[in-house]
Amino acid sequence: MNNISSRLEFDKVLERVSFYASFSLGKEKVLQSEPSFSALIVRRDLARAKDALQLVITNGSLSFGGITDVNFALGFAAKGGTLAIDEIIDVGRFMQGIQRLKNQYEKVEGSYPALDDLFESLVVNEKVLDHINHAFGEQGNVLDRASTTLSSIRRSITQLEGNIDKQTQEFLTKNRSMLSEAVVSLQHGRKTFLIKPSEKNKLDGTIYGESASGQSVYFEPAFLSRMQNELQGLHHQEADEIERICRETSGLIAGEALQLEADVDTAGILDALFAKAEWGHKNDAVVATLTKDSLKLKNARHPLIDPKTVVSNTYQMIPPHRMILISGPNTGGKSVSLKTIGLSIMMTLAGFPVCAEEAEVMLVDKIFVDIGDQQSIEKSLSSFSAHMQTMTTVSEDATRNSIVLLDELGSQTDPLEGESLSMAILDHFRDVGCWVVATTHFSRLKQYGTQFEDILIASVEFDLQNLMPTYRYRENIMGESNAFAIAKRLGLNEAIINQAQEYKEASQYETEHMMEILEAKIQEQEQKIVELNEKENELEKDKAQLLLDREAMQRAFEKEKEKLVEENESYLEEMLSEAQKQLDVINQSSRPDFRKQAVKKIESMQREIVVDDIAIGDRVKLKSTSQVGVVESIEKNTAHVSISGLKVKVDLSKLTKIAGPAPKVKSKQRKSHSISARSSFNTELNIIGKRVAEAIPMVDKFIDDALVNNVVQFRIVHGHGTGQLRNAVHDRLRKNKHVGSFELGSIGEGGSGATVVKLKQS
């Protein structure tokens, strides 16, 4: 498998994917990836890869922070060993990392059932984790709170160190004359003083030697020796207690070793899985669907070629086709197409996304590859012999469900024999029934492919005009080797090329010549199709632009219409203002009939405005009689109009749509002088949404009704808006002789959106 991996460059793909792994075990699992030939395993891996890729696209990457490979420490603890402080802290960090990873997954957006079992299998013993967090610090130390004994020992150490420092300073002060230098020196980890050699026998203590100059003696007084011995003993006690705590914690970890080892392995699987997903997301890859007997790769790309320069191609092998023969010039992309197909199959079976827009890959039981020069001087094998050795193995082992990839089949030997041998090999594979993708230059082999319905003829395109390969893959077309064109491009003498052309024509079969003519016609036809597609795309763009222009014109029309409506409303408000001036004169009179006549006069001052086509509910005027009514229904070109309660049929052409609200038909009511009328009077007038022309008459009528019902105070709700309606109401109230005062409402009464009115009391 390693040989196949290197020939298809799968190993290089693994290296690139491993870059996205978060810790060593995940990277190791990526690099050790191999295709599986079990349908159950492949479907499971593809489902996981698909969910992981979708999760990364939707939510971004998951963090594996703190997760490391702690298998060695777990194994050592399981055998009864005592872990070092750093190893215990690493295990604690790993357990915390597993908890964070699970918490992240629980909070992601979307459902990913293929990943649930992996995350559910991650289990952390919180008691063990709490013990580690309680006893060990992130700085690689055992905390005082780990045990009462350790805490007590460390307090004693701190206290004793303080006493030592104090006694040291007192000695330096009292014995300054005996010291050669007033400093403290460390000798063998113990504090000593530098005293004069002449004073060494005058004090009780230990001498640790002399300075290099002989001018000083390193001296430890007896009192300091006793204190430092005691301190050393405390440090030994501290070390013993830390050892005990580490041994106890190692025992707790050993009890969870099996689960933690399983967590490490699962974390490695997840890390490798999300490394594949990250790589797939960065490279616009998709997870293939596993099929029984068909291959479809839409706009597939070789994953190792620069995305800026790679040419995407669509490859497919659908029944009855089980074999593809690819022909074309050298350096034209035959081998790239072969490797792209082989890599896509191999990556799918290994659970990796493939670089394509859509992908369907059949399940195979083996992959056989014969690509590149396999010459071996050590084994005394020529290139041809090496190829034949591979063919021997493949022909014996391939089954109906195998895929065989052959590059330059039958080359590196006599052309006639190579062609014949190649056709016989392909006959054998067709008898076996396996899938085959092969590249060739042989003319007879190309013609061989046209004879059978299970063989798909394909080629890679060559631009004869620019003498450059396009790397485009074309189905149902045989490719020419274009050796003469390539030689001319590389500068070979033109006379040699012309002579070669004559030799070729002399030896070429008539059928081959006809095939070349046919190929040229097909290529010409394809070019015309490309040109037609380009023109179709241009027409679609023009159509889209026209639609945009039409929408822009429609928006401009609507805007202009709104502008006209606003102008008309402004005109009506001006007319109303003028009418109000006239009404002020009449308002001085107490006769209600004058006021009603004034209101009718104001309404009659509205000018006719056509704002749109006539529809049901519109206010219209009969052109012949100037009567105003409301459209109740429309049948073809006839409208049913209600005029003062009378329904008439009128031709639409004889109606003019006008602005303003539809008049309400007032039903006659019997006059009642019941005293209970006052109790039913509503002390609030709501005119929100009304125009000024509609609202002012409503305010006047409401004041009259309030006077009739002996209501002294009421509220007018006009809303906030632009303030235009509020100002008009206030202006009207100022001019009404019955209004005593008015003010904006309090917070509980609607604030500036309402006005509280008090009438004069007679």
PDB file of C-alpha atoms in Angstrom, residues 574-589 594-595 597-599 601-602 605 732 735:
ATOM      1  CA  GLU A 574     -53.183  74.725   2.415  1.00  0.00           C
ATOM      2  CA  MET A 575     -56.787  74.835   1.275  1.00  0.00           C
ATOM      3  CA  LEU A 576     -57.902  73.673   4.696  1.00  0.00           C
ATOM      4  CA  SER A 577     -55.875  76.390   6.379  1.00  0.00           C
ATOM      5  CA  GLU A 578     -57.546  78.970   4.164  1.00  0.00           C
ATOM      6  CA  ALA A 579     -60.939  77.450   4.920  1.00  0.00           C
ATOM      7  CA  GLN A 580     -60.229  77.547   8.646  1.00  0.00           C
ATOM      8  CA  LYS A 581     -59.693  81.281   8.415  1.00  0.00           C
ATOM      9  CA  GLN A 582     -63.146  81.589   6.925  1.00  0.00           C
ATOM     10  CA  LEU A 583     -64.520  79.258   9.563  1.00  0.00           C
ATOM     11  CA  ASP A 584     -63.130  81.449  12.360  1.00  0.00           C
ATOM     12  CA  VAL A 585     -65.607  84.141  11.378  1.00  0.00           C
ATOM     13  CA  ILE A 586     -68.481  81.687  11.390  1.00  0.00           C
ATOM     14  CA  ASN A 587     -67.254  80.097  14.646  1.00  0.00           C
ATOM     15  CA  GLN A 588     -68.122  83.266  16.527  1.00  0.00           C
ATOM     16  CA  SER A 589     -71.743  82.340  15.920  1.00  0.00           C
ATOM     17  CA  PHE A 594     -73.449  77.556   9.925  1.00  0.00           C
ATOM     18  CA  ARG A 595     -70.638  75.395  11.147  1.00  0.00           C
ATOM     19  CA  GLN A 597     -72.150  74.429   6.034  1.00  0.00           C
ATOM     20  CA  ALA A 598     -68.567  75.605   6.530  1.00  0.00           C
ATOM     21  CA  VAL A 599     -67.295  72.026   6.899  1.00  0.00           C
ATOM     22  CA  LYS A 601     -67.520  73.976   1.923  1.00  0.00           C
ATOM     23  CA  ILE A 602     -64.051  72.894   3.093  1.00  0.00           C
ATOM     24  CA  MET A 605     -62.492  72.586  -1.914  1.00  0.00           C
ATOM     25  CA  ARG A 732     -57.910  74.874  16.231  1.00  0.00           C
ATOM     26  CA  LYS A 735     -59.607  79.634  18.102  1.00  0.00           C
TER      27      LYS A 735
END
